[in-house]
Structures are given as C-alpha cells and as structure tokens.
Coordinates of C-alpha atoms in Angstrom, one line a residue:
M300 CA 167.1 222.9 14.9
K301 CA 168.4 223.2 11.3
I302 CA 169.2 219.4 11.4
S303 CA 165.5 218.7 12.1
T304 CA 164.4 221.0 9.1
L305 CA 166.8 219.3 6.7
L306 CA 165.7 215.7 7.7
L307 CA 161.9 216.9 7.6
L308 CA 162.5 218.2 4.0
F309 CA 164.3 215.1 3.0
L310 CA 161.6 212.9 4.2
I311 CA 158.8 214.7 2.2
F312 CA 161.0 214.8 -0.9
C313 CA 161.4 210.7 -0.6
R314 CA 157.8 210.2 0.0
F315 CA 156.7 212.5 -2.8
S316 CA 159.5 210.8 -5.3
F317 CA 158.0 207.2 -4.5
S318 CA 154.4 208.1 -4.7
Q319 CA 154.7 207.7 -8.5
N320 CA 153.8 204.4 -10.0
T321 CA 154.8 203.6 -13.6
T322 CA 153.4 200.5 -15.1
S323 CA 154.7 199.5 -18.5
R324 CA 154.2 196.6 -20.6
L325 CA 155.7 195.8 -24.1
R326 CA 154.2 192.6 -25.6
I327 CA 155.5 191.2 -28.7
E328 CA 152.1 190.0 -30.6
S329 CA 153.9 188.7 -33.8
G330 CA 157.3 188.8 -35.5
G331 CA 159.6 188.1 -32.6
S332 CA 162.1 186.3 -35.0
I333 CA 163.1 187.3 -38.3
Y334 CA 165.0 185.5 -40.9
F335 CA 166.5 187.0 -44.0
N336 CA 166.9 184.5 -46.8
F337 CA 169.1 185.8 -49.5
N338 CA 168.7 183.1 -52.2
S339 CA 169.2 185.0 -55.4
M340 CA 171.6 187.4 -57.1
E341 CA 168.6 190.0 -57.1
K342 CA 168.3 189.8 -53.2
Y343 CA 172.0 190.0 -52.5
K344 CA 172.1 193.1 -54.7
D345 CA 168.9 195.1 -53.8
G346 CA 168.4 193.5 -50.2
L347 CA 165.1 192.6 -48.4
S348 CA 162.6 194.6 -46.5
Y349 CA 159.9 192.9 -44.5
G350 CA 157.0 195.7 -43.8
N351 CA 155.4 195.8 -40.5
W352 CA 157.2 192.4 -39.5
T353 CA 156.9 192.8 -35.8
K354 CA 153.9 194.0 -34.0
A355 CA 154.1 195.0 -30.4
T356 CA 151.4 196.6 -28.1
V357 CA 152.2 199.0 -25.4
Y358 CA 150.7 199.7 -22.2
F359 CA 152.1 202.6 -20.2
I360 CA 150.4 204.5 -17.5
D361 CA 152.1 206.9 -14.8
T362 CA 149.8 207.4 -11.6
T363 CA 150.4 209.5 -8.4
A364 CA 148.5 209.5 -5.2
L365 CA 146.0 212.0 -7.1
G366 CA 145.3 210.0 -9.9
V367 CA 146.8 209.6 -13.4
S368 CA 149.7 211.9 -14.3
S369 CA 148.9 213.9 -17.4
G370 CA 152.4 214.5 -18.6
A371 CA 154.2 211.4 -18.6
V372 CA 155.0 209.8 -22.0
W373 CA 157.1 206.8 -23.0
V374 CA 160.0 205.9 -25.5
L375 CA 160.7 202.6 -27.1
D376 CA 164.4 202.1 -27.6
V377 CA 166.1 199.8 -29.8
K378 CA 169.7 198.3 -29.9
A379 CA 171.6 195.1 -30.7
S380 CA 173.1 192.9 -28.0
T381 CA 176.5 192.5 -29.7
A382 CA 178.7 195.0 -31.7
L383 CA 178.6 192.7 -34.9
I384 CA 176.3 190.4 -36.6
N385 CA 177.9 187.1 -35.9
G386 CA 177.9 184.2 -38.4
D387 CA 178.1 180.3 -37.4
A388 CA 181.2 179.9 -39.5
G389 CA 183.2 182.9 -37.6
H390 CA 182.3 185.6 -40.4
T391 CA 180.8 188.8 -39.3
L392 CA 178.6 191.7 -40.8
S393 CA 178.3 195.2 -39.6
L394 CA 175.5 196.1 -37.6
N395 CA 174.5 198.8 -40.2
T396 CA 173.4 195.8 -42.5
I397 CA 169.9 196.0 -40.8
E398 CA 167.7 199.1 -40.6
M399 CA 164.5 199.7 -38.9
Q400 CA 161.5 202.1 -39.0
S401 CA 158.3 202.3 -36.9
S402 CA 154.7 203.1 -37.4
G403 CA 151.9 202.7 -35.1
T404 CA 148.4 203.8 -33.8
D405 CA 149.2 206.6 -31.2
P406 CA 148.5 209.7 -33.0
L407 CA 150.7 211.8 -30.8
A408 CA 153.9 209.5 -30.9
V409 CA 156.8 210.1 -33.0
Y410 CA 157.8 207.2 -35.3
N411 CA 161.4 207.1 -36.2
G412 CA 163.2 205.5 -39.0
P413 CA 164.8 204.4 -41.0
I414 CA 167.4 204.0 -38.3
V415 CA 170.7 201.9 -38.5
L416 CA 171.1 199.2 -35.9
T417 CA 173.6 199.7 -33.4
N418 CA 174.4 198.5 -30.0
S419 CA 174.2 201.9 -28.4
D420 CA 171.5 202.7 -25.8
N421 CA 168.8 205.4 -26.3
Q422 CA 168.4 205.0 -30.0
H423 CA 164.6 205.9 -30.2
L424 CA 162.4 204.0 -32.6
V425 CA 159.3 205.7 -31.0
Q426 CA 159.2 208.6 -28.8
N427 CA 156.3 210.7 -27.1
G428 CA 154.1 207.9 -26.8
T429 CA 151.1 208.8 -24.7
Q430 CA 149.6 206.8 -21.8
T431 CA 147.3 204.0 -23.0
A432 CA 145.0 201.4 -21.8
P433 CA 146.1 197.8 -22.0
G434 CA 146.3 196.7 -25.8
T435 CA 145.2 199.9 -27.2
S436 CA 148.7 201.2 -28.7
T437 CA 150.3 199.3 -31.4
V438 CA 153.9 199.5 -32.6
N439 CA 154.8 197.9 -36.3
I440 CA 158.6 197.7 -37.0
T441 CA 159.7 197.4 -40.5
F442 CA 163.1 195.7 -41.1
H443 CA 165.4 196.3 -44.0
C444 CA 168.5 194.0 -44.6
G445 CA 171.2 194.8 -47.1
K446 CA 169.1 197.5 -48.5
S447 CA 170.7 200.9 -48.2
L448 CA 168.2 203.4 -47.1
T449 CA 170.6 205.4 -44.7
V450 CA 174.1 204.0 -45.1
P451 CA 175.9 201.7 -47.8
N452 CA 175.2 198.1 -46.6
N453 CA 175.2 196.1 -49.8
L454 CA 175.8 192.4 -49.3
L455 CA 177.6 191.4 -52.4
G456 CA 181.0 190.3 -51.8
K457 CA 180.1 189.2 -48.2
Q458 CA 180.6 185.6 -47.0
P459 CA 177.9 183.2 -47.1
D460 CA 177.0 182.2 -43.6
Y461 CA 174.1 181.7 -41.1
Y462 CA 174.1 185.3 -39.4
F463 CA 172.4 186.0 -36.0
V464 CA 172.1 189.1 -33.6
D465 CA 169.6 189.7 -30.7
I466 CA 167.6 193.1 -31.0
I467 CA 166.7 194.6 -27.6
L468 CA 163.5 196.5 -27.4
T469 CA 163.0 198.8 -24.1
L470 CA 159.9 200.6 -23.2
K471 CA 160.5 203.2 -20.7
P472 CA 159.4 206.6 -19.5
Q473 CA 160.7 209.6 -21.5

C-alpha cells in the first residue's frame, strides 16, 4: 500500500513539473560584432566607449495548463568564452579590459553595470525582466574598452595586436 502511494505522488509531481512551458527568445537586432580601433595616443590613454552598441530584443513567457504564470521573470547573463582576450600574434589581454552596462525598455527590470567581463557563469547584465510579447522588450548594451570604470584597465604599454574574444549572452528564467 505504501509503495502505491509513493508512486502516485511521484507521478503527480512529474506531471505538475512538466506542465510549465517557458518560451524565450533573444534576438540581436544590431551590434553583433564590435571592433575597438585604438589609432591615437588619446584613445590608448582614455579608452573607448560605444554607447548602446548592441540592441537585443527579448521574448519571454512562462505558461502553465491554467494560463500565463504571473511570477516568472528572466535574467540576461553575459560571459566570455575564454579566460583571456587573445591576439593574432600570440599576445593576450585580461578580460577586465572590457566592461559593459545595460539599459532597456522594461520598467521593472534591473539593468546592471558597469560590470567587468569575466568567463564565469551567472554574471547578470539584466535581472527581474518581466514577461513580454515578442519584440516589446529591448536591451541595449554599452561597451567600454581600456576605460577604467570599475578596475584599472589602461592599455598604455600593451602590445599592439588584433585581439578577439567571443561574448556569450544567455537568456534564462531567474
């Protein structure tokens, strides 16, 4: 008798846990690639900033068998794919050379920044984003390179090279 009761509770729990359906889409509208061109002593010294360079739209909705879940929120995480910014000639730069901050159209979301680029998970660029219809929530990302907003990251004395790093944005339930 006890085995049947435990099995029944397990099946009800599984059915309930699979009845939710989270749909999320992150679409990069513009600014999918960014190039920092340091071609003057002033840019080496002061760094570069590209305001609202990347524009992304978010679609996030969480439904249950009863309709739309009212408490679900989303988070947009950012991280680098490598531990360093690599150069074509074999030179490297620290990831903290790049800092980011976010802004957007969701009035209840928390837009973070400036934050230093790392290769760690769960670095929140946006938190507490509300559920949205397709294309109605926009996130803008501003990039700073060699411009010390949170940590010293001046480029004076660094080796000239063509540096590159992939930045990963992840949209997920919070």
